[in-house]
mmCIF file of C-alpha atoms in Angstrom:
data_model
loop_
_atom_site.group_PDB
_atom_site.id
_atom_site.type_symbol
_atom_site.label_atom_id
_atom_site.label_comp_id
_atom_site.label_asym_id
_atom_site.label_seq_id
_atom_site.Cartn_x
_atom_site.Cartn_y
_atom_site.Cartn_z
ATOM 1 C CA MET O 1 76.748 1.488 -121.980
ATOM 2 C CA ALA O 2 79.439 4.167 -122.237
ATOM 3 C CA ALA O 3 77.909 5.435 -125.492
ATOM 4 C CA ALA O 4 74.507 5.723 -123.806
ATOM 5 C CA LEU O 5 76.022 7.758 -120.963
ATOM 6 C CA VAL O 6 77.810 10.069 -123.419
ATOM 7 C CA THR O 7 74.562 10.548 -125.391
ATOM 8 C CA LEU O 8 72.651 11.261 -122.187
ATOM 9 C CA PHE O 9 75.282 13.781 -121.035
ATOM 10 C CA VAL O 10 75.414 15.562 -124.409
ATOM 11 C CA SER O 11 71.620 15.762 -124.763
ATOM 12 C CA ALA O 12 71.242 17.024 -121.179
ATOM 13 C CA ALA O 13 73.914 19.661 -121.747
ATOM 14 C CA CYS O 14 72.596 20.893 -125.106
ATOM 15 C CA GLY O 15 70.903 23.909 -123.585
ATOM 16 C CA HIS O 16 74.283 25.033 -122.253
ATOM 17 C CA LEU O 17 76.433 24.550 -125.370
ATOM 18 C CA PRO O 18 77.107 27.684 -127.391
ATOM 19 C CA TRP O 19 76.379 25.943 -130.704
ATOM 20 C CA SER O 20 73.111 24.342 -129.517
ATOM 21 C CA GLY O 21 70.934 27.430 -129.993
ATOM 22 C CA GLY O 22 69.900 27.348 -126.329
ATOM 23 C CA ASN O 23 69.181 30.536 -124.409
ATOM 24 C CA ASP O 24 70.824 31.935 -121.286
ATOM 25 C CA LEU O 25 68.262 30.372 -118.936
ATOM 26 C CA THR O 26 69.633 27.497 -116.905
ATOM 27 C CA ALA O 27 67.571 25.308 -114.632
ATOM 28 C CA ALA O 28 68.154 26.241 -111.026
ATOM 29 C CA ALA O 29 67.364 24.922 -107.651
ATOM 30 C CA CYS O 30 64.651 27.129 -106.280
ATOM 31 C CA PRO O 31 64.953 28.898 -102.986
ATOM 32 C CA ALA O 32 63.026 27.153 -100.245
ATOM 33 C CA ALA O 33 59.357 28.047 -100.788
ATOM 34 C CA ALA O 34 56.978 27.729 -97.860
ATOM 35 C CA VAL O 35 53.704 28.837 -96.356
ATOM 36 C CA LEU O 36 54.374 30.562 -93.042
ATOM 37 C CA ARG O 37 52.290 28.327 -90.746
ATOM 38 C CA PRO O 38 51.393 31.006 -88.182
ATOM 39 C CA LEU O 39 50.096 33.146 -91.068
ATOM 40 C CA ALA O 40 48.550 30.323 -93.137
ATOM 41 C CA GLY O 41 45.018 31.128 -92.041
ATOM 42 C CA THR O 42 42.886 34.211 -91.613
ATOM 43 C CA ALA O 43 39.345 35.057 -90.627
ATOM 44 C CA ILE O 44 37.124 37.512 -92.490
ATOM 45 C CA PHE O 45 34.452 39.399 -90.588
ATOM 46 C CA GLY O 46 31.605 41.374 -92.197
ATOM 47 C CA LYS O 47 32.053 44.715 -90.484
ATOM 48 C CA PRO O 48 34.832 46.238 -88.410
ATOM 49 C CA ASP O 49 32.456 46.755 -85.476
ATOM 50 C CA MET O 50 31.380 43.093 -85.411
ATOM 51 C CA GLU O 51 32.361 40.983 -82.457
ATOM 52 C CA MET O 52 35.277 38.707 -83.118
ATOM 53 C CA ARG O 53 33.724 35.345 -82.244
ATOM 54 C CA PRO O 54 33.635 32.139 -84.303
ATOM 55 C CA THR O 55 29.914 32.682 -84.963
ATOM 56 C CA ASP O 56 30.719 36.066 -86.569
ATOM 57 C CA VAL O 57 33.202 34.707 -89.138
ATOM 58 C CA MET O 58 32.088 35.181 -92.727
ATOM 59 C CA TYR O 59 34.990 33.278 -94.281
ATOM 60 C CA TYR O 60 38.194 31.557 -93.289
ATOM 61 C CA GLY O 61 41.089 31.875 -95.719
ATOM 62 C CA VAL O 62 43.712 29.136 -95.899
ATOM 63 C CA LEU O 63 47.051 29.079 -97.726
ATOM 64 C CA SER O 64 47.688 25.383 -98.135
ATOM 65 C CA GLU O 65 50.742 24.993 -100.345
ATOM 66 C CA ILE O 66 53.236 26.646 -102.648
ATOM 67 C CA ASP O 67 55.040 24.996 -105.539
ATOM 68 C CA ALA O 68 58.006 26.663 -107.229
ATOM 69 C CA LYS O 69 59.951 26.081 -110.425
ATOM 70 C CA CYS O 70 62.947 28.266 -111.173
ATOM 71 C CA ALA O 71 65.505 29.252 -113.757
ATOM 72 C CA VAL O 72 68.476 31.612 -113.581
ATOM 73 C CA ASN O 73 69.214 34.171 -116.272
ATOM 74 C CA GLY O 74 72.503 35.889 -115.445
ATOM 75 C CA ASP O 75 72.075 37.451 -111.980
ATOM 76 C CA THR O 76 68.278 37.087 -112.008
ATOM 77 C CA LEU O 77 66.101 34.292 -110.712
ATOM 78 C CA GLN O 78 62.877 33.617 -112.628
ATOM 79 C CA ALA O 79 60.415 31.774 -110.378
ATOM 80 C CA SER O 80 57.115 30.297 -111.488
ATOM 81 C CA LEU O 81 54.934 29.859 -108.395
ATOM 82 C CA ASP O 82 51.629 28.086 -107.859
ATOM 83 C CA ILE O 83 49.918 28.928 -104.580
ATOM 84 C CA ILE O 84 46.790 27.102 -103.423
ATOM 85 C CA VAL O 85 44.406 29.531 -101.703
ATOM 86 C CA ALA O 86 41.243 28.102 -100.153
ATOM 87 C CA ALA O 87 38.202 29.708 -98.595
ATOM 88 C CA GLU O 88 35.788 28.123 -96.161
ATOM 89 C CA ARG O 89 32.378 29.630 -95.592
ATOM 90 C CA GLY O 90 31.861 30.700 -91.970
ATOM 91 C CA PRO O 91 28.577 30.721 -90.041
ATOM 92 C CA ALA O 92 27.939 34.448 -90.654
ATOM 93 C CA THR O 93 27.528 34.273 -94.445
ATOM 94 C CA LYS O 94 25.660 32.611 -97.258
ATOM 95 C CA ALA O 95 27.735 34.409 -99.911
ATOM 96 C CA ASP O 96 29.198 32.501 -102.854
ATOM 97 C CA SER O 97 32.638 34.091 -102.972
ATOM 98 C CA VAL O 98 35.255 36.037 -101.080
ATOM 99 C CA ASP O 99 38.245 38.210 -101.950
ATOM 100 C CA LEU O 100 41.373 37.332 -99.987
ATOM 101 C CA THR O 101 44.726 39.100 -99.857
ATOM 102 C CA TYR O 102 48.003 37.384 -99.052
ATOM 103 C CA PHE O 103 51.627 38.420 -99.281
ATOM 104 C CA LEU O 104 54.632 36.862 -100.948
ATOM 105 C CA ALA O 105 58.064 37.793 -99.629
ATOM 106 C CA VAL O 106 61.598 37.000 -100.692
ATOM 107 C CA VAL O 107 63.800 36.641 -97.640
ATOM 108 C CA GLY O 108 67.581 36.813 -97.771
ATOM 109 C CA PRO O 109 70.421 36.084 -95.378
ATOM 110 C CA ASN O 110 69.835 37.034 -91.731
ATOM 111 C CA ASP O 111 66.065 37.013 -92.370
ATOM 112 C CA SER O 112 66.265 40.287 -94.287
ATOM 113 C CA ILE O 113 63.169 40.965 -96.393
ATOM 114 C CA LEU O 114 64.362 41.689 -99.925
ATOM 115 C CA SER O 115 60.863 42.179 -101.344
ATOM 116 C CA LYS O 116 57.266 41.832 -100.212
ATOM 117 C CA THR O 117 54.195 42.128 -102.418
ATOM 118 C CA SER O 118 50.499 41.664 -101.678
ATOM 119 C CA TYR O 119 48.283 39.685 -104.050
ATOM 120 C CA GLY O 120 44.518 39.603 -104.187
ATOM 121 C CA VAL O 121 42.625 36.499 -105.173
ATOM 122 C CA HIS O 122 38.922 35.845 -105.688
ATOM 123 C CA VAL O 123 37.694 32.464 -104.436
ATOM 124 C CA ASP O 124 34.292 31.114 -105.440
ATOM 125 C CA VAL O 125 32.549 28.787 -102.987
ATOM 126 C CA PRO O 126 29.766 26.812 -104.672
ATOM 127 C CA ARG O 127 26.372 27.026 -102.939
ATOM 128 C CA ASP O 128 26.325 23.285 -102.268
ATOM 129 C CA SER O 129 29.834 23.290 -100.797
ATOM 130 C CA LYS O 130 31.473 24.681 -97.699
ATOM 131 C CA ARG O 131 34.857 25.273 -99.385
ATOM 132 C CA GLY O 132 36.374 26.511 -102.600
ATOM 133 C CA ALA O 133 39.960 26.969 -103.765
ATOM 134 C CA VAL O 134 42.039 28.481 -106.533
ATOM 135 C CA ASN O 135 45.524 27.937 -107.830
ATOM 136 C CA ASP O 136 47.051 31.420 -107.959
ATOM 137 C CA HIS O 137 49.919 31.465 -110.472
ATOM 138 C CA ILE O 138 52.632 34.099 -110.068
ATOM 139 C CA ASP O 139 55.725 34.658 -112.189
ATOM 140 C CA LEU O 140 58.354 36.316 -110.034
ATOM 141 C CA THR O 141 61.625 37.960 -111.059
ATOM 142 C CA VAL O 142 64.202 38.181 -108.267
ATOM 143 C CA PRO O 143 67.529 40.033 -108.654
ATOM 144 C CA LEU O 144 70.098 37.740 -107.027
ATOM 145 C CA ARG O 145 72.592 40.532 -106.240
ATOM 146 C CA GLY O 146 75.398 37.993 -106.190
ATOM 147 C CA LEU O 147 73.529 35.577 -103.893
ATOM 148 C CA ALA O 148 72.933 31.935 -104.699
ATOM 149 C CA PRO O 149 69.256 30.947 -104.993
ATOM 150 C CA SER O 150 69.796 28.629 -102.022
ATOM 151 C CA ALA O 151 70.562 31.705 -99.860
ATOM 152 C CA LEU O 152 66.987 32.956 -100.380
ATOM 153 C CA GLN O 153 63.548 31.873 -99.191
ATOM 154 C CA ILE O 154 60.158 32.521 -100.748
ATOM 155 C CA VAL O 155 57.392 32.718 -98.155
ATOM 156 C CA VAL O 156 53.648 33.372 -98.286
ATOM 157 C CA GLY O 157 51.155 34.269 -95.577
ATOM 158 C CA PHE O 158 48.157 36.386 -94.697
ATOM 159 C CA GLN O 159 48.921 39.824 -93.270
ATOM 160 C CA GLN O 160 46.967 39.790 -90.015
ATOM 161 C CA THR O 161 45.107 42.753 -88.561
ATOM 162 C CA PRO O 162 45.300 43.247 -84.779
ATOM 163 C CA GLN O 163 41.654 42.108 -84.585
ATOM 164 C CA VAL O 164 42.376 38.812 -86.336
ATOM 165 C CA VAL O 165 45.437 38.209 -84.140
ATOM 166 C CA ASP O 166 43.242 38.804 -81.089
ATOM 167 C CA PHE O 167 40.584 36.446 -82.497
ATOM 168 C CA TYR O 168 43.118 33.627 -82.928
ATOM 169 C CA GLN O 169 44.566 34.197 -79.461
ATOM 170 C CA HIS O 170 41.111 33.741 -77.939
ATOM 171 C CA PHE O 171 39.839 31.000 -80.269
ATOM 172 C CA ARG O 172 42.777 28.727 -81.015
ATOM 173 C CA GLY O 173 40.564 25.894 -82.243
ATOM 174 C CA ARG O 174 40.487 27.432 -85.708
#
């Protein structure tokens, strides 16, 4: 039993031993990664002058989940993120696809935004379906600046226009 534990320890540590040929990357606990629930959905309207009613929605965009895997290389966090972005056809369209834009932010201590980047994604919605989704993969490099990965958060959401905010205030059912 003791020999099995020693073998397990040595094989698990091989990537960290100088003679093992491993690299400088070490597995790391990822920062908390989450979809910001108030910004998890958005509504797309055809024209800016359209009324903002549920019957005028061309598409709804939904951020449903984010999965993160991380490694640390010196003072840099390498994050591999998979974000599920869905689109649901609204009553004002028969189109087969929509382009959605969401943001990804790295948040530090005291809710300080360390970085924020927008990403565009194209979602196909098959003619015989009401919904479609894509897995958007992003590789992210985050300078730690002396912080532990656990001191950071990775968040995603849709940047809302004032019109969309007003729509959701009046039509909460969506």
